[in-house]
């Protein structure tokens, strides 16, 4: 009897096929009547397979009275009701480390792409403006600029390591100074960090404590010449305050890979020229997604085999 597993979102075929072979997968995202599916299979569900961007809230967890484990395809498990899992003794796993460098690469790429206006420059060629109007407008230097890292965890550290290659003046905020970051300036106050940053990277693990840590005060401290890059979770930024600042010019620009309500965006974003919009793609390389899927499946298999879990957070 294959364990019954509730699947919250889609996975690539290279994961879907072994999942279907090893487990009785019930695809919540594929059904038109989620309530009916949960009522029918909920009591049989022993595992939930979800994604960092989708999570598993109390409604889903409570529909599965015999739930034993939730496996997350992603490093962020902020969308999983961890307190409820702890109270019910439900294991939770994620996929750390395998995606760290891809996400850091993508954040730096977003800074360079938007800072040097590569997409506008591409349009300058395609539109014929280069022939008609001449040289593309000048942009600002990125190397030797000032970078702020809000959250020097695994991803923040890899971002800072990359930026040091651009001879940038790097500072970071975190709970405390880090021994491995002696070359960079520790600035505990996010507003002070923002004030001394041309490029502010938001690389915090999302939680109730970090919600809207980038509010109007931090946004205004980055200011009309600065850029905010978010490769963490939308919840770390007050999105309404961000939009107000971008529309008014109080914030120079933003490069965002995550959004409240994604994949549906606030339509105000689509009217702005000073924002780089990316579809939560920072970890989206073949190699990394294969490693994430393998780790997620290894956790599921290990649990039902009574073996230690490769990457448990609860
Ligand atoms: C995942 C993410 O790719 O790792 C995370 O927490 O958000 C992304 O890297 C995404 O959750 C999967 O769709």
Tab-separated table of C-alpha atoms and ligand atoms in Angstrom:
chain	number	residue	atom	x	y	z
A	1	UNK	CA	0.000	0.000	0.000
A	2	UNK	CA	1.743	3.175	-1.186
A	3	UNK	CA	1.498	6.078	1.303
A	4	UNK	CA	-1.090	8.690	0.333
A	5	UNK	CA	0.516	12.091	-0.295
A	6	UNK	CA	-1.269	15.360	-1.022
A	7	UNK	CA	0.555	17.362	-3.722
A	8	UNK	CA	-0.044	21.118	-3.443
A	9	UNK	CA	1.706	22.334	-6.608
A	10	UNK	CA	3.278	21.060	-9.817
A	11	UNK	CA	6.758	19.540	-10.139
A	12	UNK	CA	8.892	18.794	-13.205
A	13	UNK	CA	8.333	15.366	-14.781
A	14	UNK	CA	11.661	14.125	-13.452
A	15	UNK	CA	10.144	14.458	-9.970
A	16	UNK	CA	6.512	13.650	-10.781
A	17	UNK	CA	7.312	10.237	-12.234
A	18	UNK	CA	9.215	8.862	-9.219
A	19	UNK	CA	6.647	10.409	-6.881
A	20	UNK	CA	3.828	8.642	-8.725
A	21	UNK	CA	5.831	5.406	-8.638
A	22	UNK	CA	6.525	5.554	-4.922
A	23	UNK	CA	3.411	7.182	-3.495
A	24	UNK	CA	-0.313	7.580	-4.109
A	25	UNK	CA	-0.176	11.259	-5.131
A	26	UNK	CA	-3.345	13.357	-4.863
A	27	UNK	CA	-2.944	16.565	-6.915
A	28	UNK	CA	-4.713	19.376	-5.114
A	29	UNK	CA	-3.689	21.915	-7.768
A	30	UNK	CA	-5.250	19.801	-10.526
A	31	UNK	CA	-8.741	19.497	-9.053
A	32	UNK	CA	-11.648	21.878	-9.611
A	33	UNK	CA	-13.129	21.064	-6.195
A	34	UNK	CA	-10.396	21.219	-3.537
A	35	UNK	CA	-12.890	20.939	-0.672
A	36	UNK	CA	-14.367	17.727	-2.078
A	37	UNK	CA	-10.917	16.217	-2.685
A	38	UNK	CA	-9.796	17.001	0.863
A	39	UNK	CA	-13.015	15.584	2.318
A	40	UNK	CA	-12.533	12.385	0.306
A	41	UNK	CA	-8.801	11.722	0.764
A	42	UNK	CA	-7.908	13.866	3.803
A	43	UNK	CA	-8.160	11.020	6.359
A	44	UNK	CA	-5.795	8.855	4.251
A	45	UNK	CA	-3.153	11.544	3.749
A	46	UNK	CA	0.108	10.797	5.594
A	47	UNK	CA	2.304	13.333	3.752
A	48	UNK	CA	1.978	16.721	2.061
A	49	UNK	CA	4.388	17.661	-0.751
A	50	UNK	CA	4.419	21.404	-1.297
A	51	UNK	CA	6.671	24.225	-2.524
A	52	UNK	CA	8.329	27.195	-0.823
A	53	UNK	CA	6.034	29.592	-2.641
A	54	UNK	CA	2.882	27.608	-1.764
A	55	UNK	CA	3.396	26.168	1.716
A	56	UNK	CA	0.684	24.417	3.761
A	57	UNK	CA	-1.643	26.403	6.011
A	58	UNK	CA	-3.833	25.319	8.921
A	59	UNK	CA	-6.824	24.588	6.672
A	60	UNK	CA	-4.846	22.032	4.685
A	61	UNK	CA	-3.107	20.508	7.706
A	62	UNK	CA	-6.355	20.205	9.675
A	63	UNK	CA	-8.023	18.456	6.719
A	64	UNK	CA	-5.449	15.659	7.161
A	65	UNK	CA	-5.915	14.193	10.658
A	66	UNK	CA	-3.308	11.464	10.067
A	67	UNK	CA	-0.656	13.745	8.576
A	68	UNK	CA	2.922	12.786	9.517
A	69	UNK	CA	5.194	14.918	7.324
A	70	UNK	CA	5.269	18.007	5.088
A	71	UNK	CA	8.092	18.176	2.543
A	72	UNK	CA	8.864	21.598	1.006
A	73	UNK	CA	10.440	21.972	-2.446
A	74	UNK	CA	12.325	25.140	-1.527
A	75	UNK	CA	14.361	26.564	1.338
A	76	UNK	CA	11.664	28.939	2.610
A	77	UNK	CA	9.031	27.272	4.791
A	78	UNK	CA	7.387	30.464	6.018
A	79	UNK	CA	4.126	29.481	4.273
A	80	UNK	CA	3.890	26.307	6.369
A	81	UNK	CA	2.027	26.611	9.699
A	82	UNK	CA	5.043	25.501	11.741
A	83	UNK	CA	3.400	26.068	15.137
A	84	UNK	CA	0.554	23.732	14.194
A	85	UNK	CA	3.028	21.156	12.891
A	86	UNK	CA	4.970	21.284	16.160
A	87	UNK	CA	1.781	20.927	18.196
A	88	UNK	CA	0.741	17.847	16.186
A	89	UNK	CA	4.197	16.292	15.898
A	90	UNK	CA	4.248	16.671	12.112
A	91	UNK	CA	7.739	16.648	10.580
A	92	UNK	CA	8.663	19.435	8.146
A	93	UNK	CA	11.582	19.363	5.678
A	94	UNK	CA	12.973	21.872	3.163
A	95	UNK	CA	15.735	21.961	0.524
A	96	UNK	CA	18.582	24.161	1.844
A	97	UNK	CA	22.053	24.749	0.342
A	98	UNK	CA	21.433	23.286	-3.144
A	99	UNK	CA	19.822	26.546	-4.316
A	100	UNK	CA	21.891	29.123	-2.400
A	101	UNK	CA	24.321	30.071	-5.161
A	102	UNK	CA	21.745	30.177	-7.953
A	103	UNK	CA	19.585	32.561	-5.932
A	104	UNK	CA	22.617	34.740	-5.152
A	105	UNK	CA	23.653	34.719	-8.842
A	106	UNK	CA	20.160	35.839	-9.792
A	107	UNK	CA	20.047	38.656	-7.256
A	108	UNK	CA	23.361	40.060	-8.519
A	109	UNK	CA	22.176	39.612	-12.112
A	110	UNK	CA	19.005	41.588	-11.289
A	111	UNK	CA	21.121	44.412	-9.794
A	112	UNK	CA	23.394	44.571	-12.853
A	113	UNK	CA	20.578	44.141	-15.384
A	114	UNK	CA	18.432	46.861	-13.831
A	115	UNK	CA	21.284	49.101	-12.711
A	116	UNK	CA	22.836	49.222	-16.166
A	117	UNK	CA	19.358	49.106	-17.851
A	118	UNK	CA	20.141	46.087	-20.076
A	119	UNK	CA	16.474	45.444	-20.930
A	120	UNK	CA	15.917	49.100	-21.951
A	121	UNK	CA	19.139	48.923	-23.952
A	122	UNK	CA	17.938	45.776	-25.737
A	123	UNK	CA	14.732	47.665	-26.616
A	124	UNK	CA	16.861	50.584	-27.798
A	125	UNK	CA	18.359	48.240	-30.396
A	126	UNK	CA	15.143	46.419	-31.312
A	127	UNK	CA	13.109	49.622	-31.675
A	128	UNK	CA	15.602	51.252	-34.041
A	129	UNK	CA	16.267	54.012	-31.521
A	130	UNK	CA	19.991	53.331	-31.725
A	131	UNK	CA	20.001	54.348	-35.379
A	132	UNK	CA	17.380	57.033	-34.935
A	133	UNK	CA	18.464	58.585	-31.653
A	134	UNK	CA	22.117	57.575	-31.259
A	135	UNK	CA	23.831	56.464	-28.063
A	136	UNK	CA	21.810	54.817	-25.304
A	137	UNK	CA	21.450	57.102	-22.245
A	138	UNK	CA	24.250	56.826	-19.713
A	139	UNK	CA	23.699	54.801	-16.535
A	140	UNK	CA	25.440	54.656	-13.157
A	141	UNK	CA	28.493	52.596	-12.284
A	142	UNK	CA	27.838	49.457	-10.257
A	143	UNK	CA	31.372	48.503	-9.232
A	144	UNK	CA	32.690	50.372	-6.184
A	145	UNK	CA	29.115	51.379	-5.262
A	146	UNK	CA	27.688	50.752	-1.772
A	147	UNK	CA	25.783	47.522	-1.113
A	148	UNK	CA	23.608	46.619	1.884
A	149	UNK	CA	22.678	43.013	2.720
A	150	UNK	CA	19.582	42.744	4.898
A	151	UNK	CA	20.034	39.249	6.332
A	152	UNK	CA	23.475	37.625	6.115
A	153	UNK	CA	22.318	34.033	6.001
A	154	UNK	CA	23.452	31.521	3.375
A	155	UNK	CA	22.014	33.472	0.435
A	156	UNK	CA	22.998	36.913	1.792
A	157	UNK	CA	26.546	35.687	2.343
A	158	UNK	CA	26.851	34.407	-1.228
A	159	UNK	CA	25.469	37.720	-2.534
A	160	UNK	CA	28.066	39.648	-0.494
A	161	UNK	CA	30.839	37.321	-1.682
A	162	UNK	CA	29.885	38.065	-5.293
A	163	UNK	CA	29.628	41.831	-4.710
A	164	UNK	CA	33.099	41.911	-3.169
A	165	UNK	CA	34.287	40.909	-6.627
A	166	UNK	CA	32.920	44.276	-7.808
A	167	UNK	CA	34.990	46.103	-5.145
A	168	UNK	CA	31.748	47.268	-3.529
A	169	UNK	CA	31.563	48.864	-0.071
A	170	UNK	CA	29.529	46.146	1.681
A	171	UNK	CA	27.524	46.398	4.921
A	172	UNK	CA	24.985	44.012	6.408
A	173	UNK	CA	22.249	43.774	9.013
A	174	UNK	CA	21.578	40.634	11.015
A	175	UNK	CA	20.850	39.609	14.611
A	176	UNK	CA	24.532	40.139	15.423
A	177	UNK	CA	27.934	40.536	13.771
A	178	UNK	CA	29.248	37.411	11.995
A	179	UNK	CA	32.822	36.186	12.528
A	180	UNK	CA	33.069	35.167	8.862
A	181	UNK	CA	32.133	38.700	7.715
A	182	UNK	CA	35.036	40.730	9.100
A	183	UNK	CA	35.632	42.417	5.710
A	184	UNK	CA	32.130	43.864	5.740
A	185	UNK	CA	30.514	46.466	8.019
A	186	UNK	CA	27.932	45.260	10.538
A	187	UNK	CA	25.036	47.714	10.782
A	188	UNK	CA	22.274	46.426	13.104
A	189	UNK	CA	19.736	49.082	12.173
A	190	UNK	CA	17.976	48.419	8.814
A	191	UNK	CA	17.303	52.156	8.321
A	192	UNK	CA	20.975	53.024	8.849
A	193	UNK	CA	21.957	50.163	6.533
A	194	UNK	CA	19.562	51.465	3.864
A	195	UNK	CA	20.918	55.007	4.254
A	196	UNK	CA	24.443	53.834	3.385
A	197	UNK	CA	23.361	51.615	0.474
A	198	UNK	CA	23.033	52.310	-3.225
A	199	UNK	CA	21.806	48.703	-3.649
A	200	UNK	CA	19.870	47.106	-0.773
A	201	UNK	CA	19.458	43.327	-1.021
A	202	UNK	CA	16.622	41.754	0.988
A	203	UNK	CA	17.861	38.220	1.760
A	204	UNK	CA	16.092	37.509	5.043
A	205	UNK	CA	14.293	34.239	5.791
A	206	UNK	CA	10.666	35.375	6.059
A	207	UNK	CA	8.882	35.129	9.433
A	208	UNK	CA	6.327	36.991	11.557
A	209	UNK	CA	9.273	38.916	13.043
A	210	UNK	CA	10.601	40.062	9.644
A	211	UNK	CA	7.211	40.942	8.131
A	212	UNK	CA	7.411	44.408	6.527
A	213	UNK	CA	10.879	44.986	7.999
A	214	UNK	CA	11.397	47.013	4.828
A	215	UNK	CA	8.783	49.681	5.500
A	216	UNK	CA	8.508	53.318	4.467
A	217	UNK	CA	11.412	54.328	6.738
A	218	UNK	CA	13.832	51.845	5.156
A	219	UNK	CA	12.524	52.562	1.645
A	220	UNK	CA	12.969	56.340	2.077
A	221	UNK	CA	16.467	55.739	3.491
A	222	UNK	CA	17.448	53.941	0.258
A	223	UNK	CA	16.054	57.007	-1.496
A	224	UNK	CA	15.618	58.350	-5.047
A	225	UNK	CA	19.085	57.245	-6.211
A	226	UNK	CA	18.929	53.762	-4.664
A	227	UNK	CA	17.657	50.307	-5.651
A	228	UNK	CA	15.993	47.577	-3.552
A	229	UNK	CA	16.539	43.980	-4.722
A	230	UNK	CA	14.230	41.324	-3.218
A	231	UNK	CA	15.090	37.635	-3.692
A	232	UNK	CA	13.575	36.495	-0.388
A	233	UNK	CA	9.819	36.793	0.239
A	234	UNK	CA	7.409	39.599	-0.592
A	235	UNK	CA	6.275	39.664	3.053
A	236	UNK	CA	9.644	41.164	4.081
A	237	UNK	CA	8.642	44.383	2.268
A	238	UNK	CA	5.579	46.600	2.819
A	239	UNK	CA	4.505	46.344	-0.824
A	240	UNK	CA	2.033	49.234	-0.625
A	241	UNK	CA	4.736	51.551	0.744
A	242	UNK	CA	7.123	50.260	-1.951
A	243	UNK	CA	4.656	51.043	-4.732
A	244	UNK	CA	3.942	54.518	-3.318
A	245	UNK	CA	7.679	55.269	-3.220
A	246	UNK	CA	8.317	53.943	-6.736
A	247	UNK	CA	5.391	55.884	-8.207
A	248	UNK	CA	6.403	59.124	-6.488
A	249	UNK	CA	10.144	58.746	-7.188
A	250	UNK	CA	11.011	58.681	-3.483
A	251	UNK	CA	12.662	55.334	-4.333
A	252	UNK	CA	14.852	55.198	-7.435
A	253	UNK	CA	14.136	51.605	-8.513
A	254	UNK	CA	13.447	48.025	-7.438
A	255	UNK	CA	14.305	44.570	-8.781
A	256	UNK	CA	11.810	41.999	-7.478
A	257	UNK	CA	11.558	38.199	-7.846
A	258	UNK	CA	8.705	37.802	-5.324
A	259	UNK	CA	5.297	39.445	-4.917
A	260	UNK	CA	2.298	39.430	-2.617
A	261	UNK	CA	-0.329	37.128	-4.168
A	262	UNK	CA	2.082	35.786	-6.821
A	263	UNK	CA	1.754	34.812	-9.604
A	264	UNK	CA	-0.971	37.511	-9.618
A	265	UNK	CA	0.786	40.883	-9.142
A	266	UNK	CA	-0.599	44.167	-7.941
A	267	UNK	CA	-1.361	45.800	-11.358
A	268	UNK	CA	0.349	48.998	-10.177
A	269	UNK	CA	3.682	47.217	-10.787
A	270	UNK	CA	2.882	46.783	-14.481
A	271	UNK	CA	2.634	50.536	-15.032
A	272	UNK	CA	6.101	51.284	-13.635
A	273	UNK	CA	9.293	51.701	-15.697
A	274	UNK	CA	11.609	51.717	-12.692
A	275	UNK	CA	10.961	48.118	-11.582
A	276	UNK	CA	12.487	44.877	-12.852
A	277	UNK	CA	9.808	42.186	-12.511
A	278	UNK	CA	10.912	38.536	-12.310
A	279	UNK	CA	8.671	35.431	-11.934
A	280	UNK	CA	10.111	33.893	-8.731
A	281	UNK	CA	12.801	32.289	-10.879
A	282	UNK	CA	15.953	32.800	-8.802
A	283	UNK	CA	16.444	29.086	-8.036
A	284	UNK	CA	15.214	28.075	-11.479
A	285	UNK	CA	18.139	26.241	-13.038
A	286	UNK	CA	17.891	22.639	-14.211
A	287	UNK	CA	20.675	21.507	-11.923
A	288	UNK	CA	19.270	23.202	-8.818
A	289	UNK	CA	15.651	22.168	-9.380
A	290	UNK	CA	16.783	18.552	-9.915
A	291	UNK	CA	18.731	18.722	-6.658
A	292	UNK	CA	15.760	20.280	-4.838
A	293	UNK	CA	13.395	17.614	-6.132
A	294	UNK	CA	15.771	14.820	-5.211
A	295	UNK	CA	16.193	16.201	-1.684
A	296	UNK	CA	12.430	16.601	-1.257
A	297	UNK	CA	11.832	13.007	-2.413
A	298	UNK	CA	14.650	11.671	-0.259
A	299	UNK	CA	12.973	13.199	2.794
A	300	UNK	CA	9.651	11.628	1.906
A	301	UNK	CA	11.188	8.222	1.236
A	302	UNK	CA	13.306	8.336	4.398
A	303	UNK	CA	10.296	9.179	6.551
A	304	UNK	CA	8.191	6.274	5.350
A	305	UNK	CA	11.203	3.951	5.633
A	306	UNK	CA	11.694	4.988	9.265
A	307	UNK	CA	15.119	6.474	8.480
A	308	UNK	CA	16.670	9.830	9.510
A	309	UNK	CA	15.462	12.787	7.431
A	310	UNK	CA	18.145	14.514	5.242
A	311	UNK	CA	16.899	18.062	5.956
A	312	UNK	CA	14.306	18.410	8.716
A	313	UNK	CA	13.371	21.794	10.165
A	314	UNK	CA	10.697	20.349	12.512
B	1	LIG	C1	11.462	27.727	-4.957
B	1	LIG	C2	11.697	29.342	-3.100
B	1	LIG	O1	11.922	27.543	-6.228
B	1	LIG	O2	13.420	28.077	-2.151
B	1	LIG	C3	12.388	28.730	-1.936
B	1	LIG	O3	11.882	28.910	-0.808
B	1	LIG	O4	10.814	30.119	-2.955
B	1	LIG	C4	12.139	28.965	-4.469
B	1	LIG	O5	13.518	28.714	-4.482
B	1	LIG	C5	9.967	27.817	-5.087
B	1	LIG	O6	9.392	27.807	-3.878
B	1	LIG	C6	9.483	26.615	-5.900
B	1	LIG	O7	8.481	26.991	-6.761
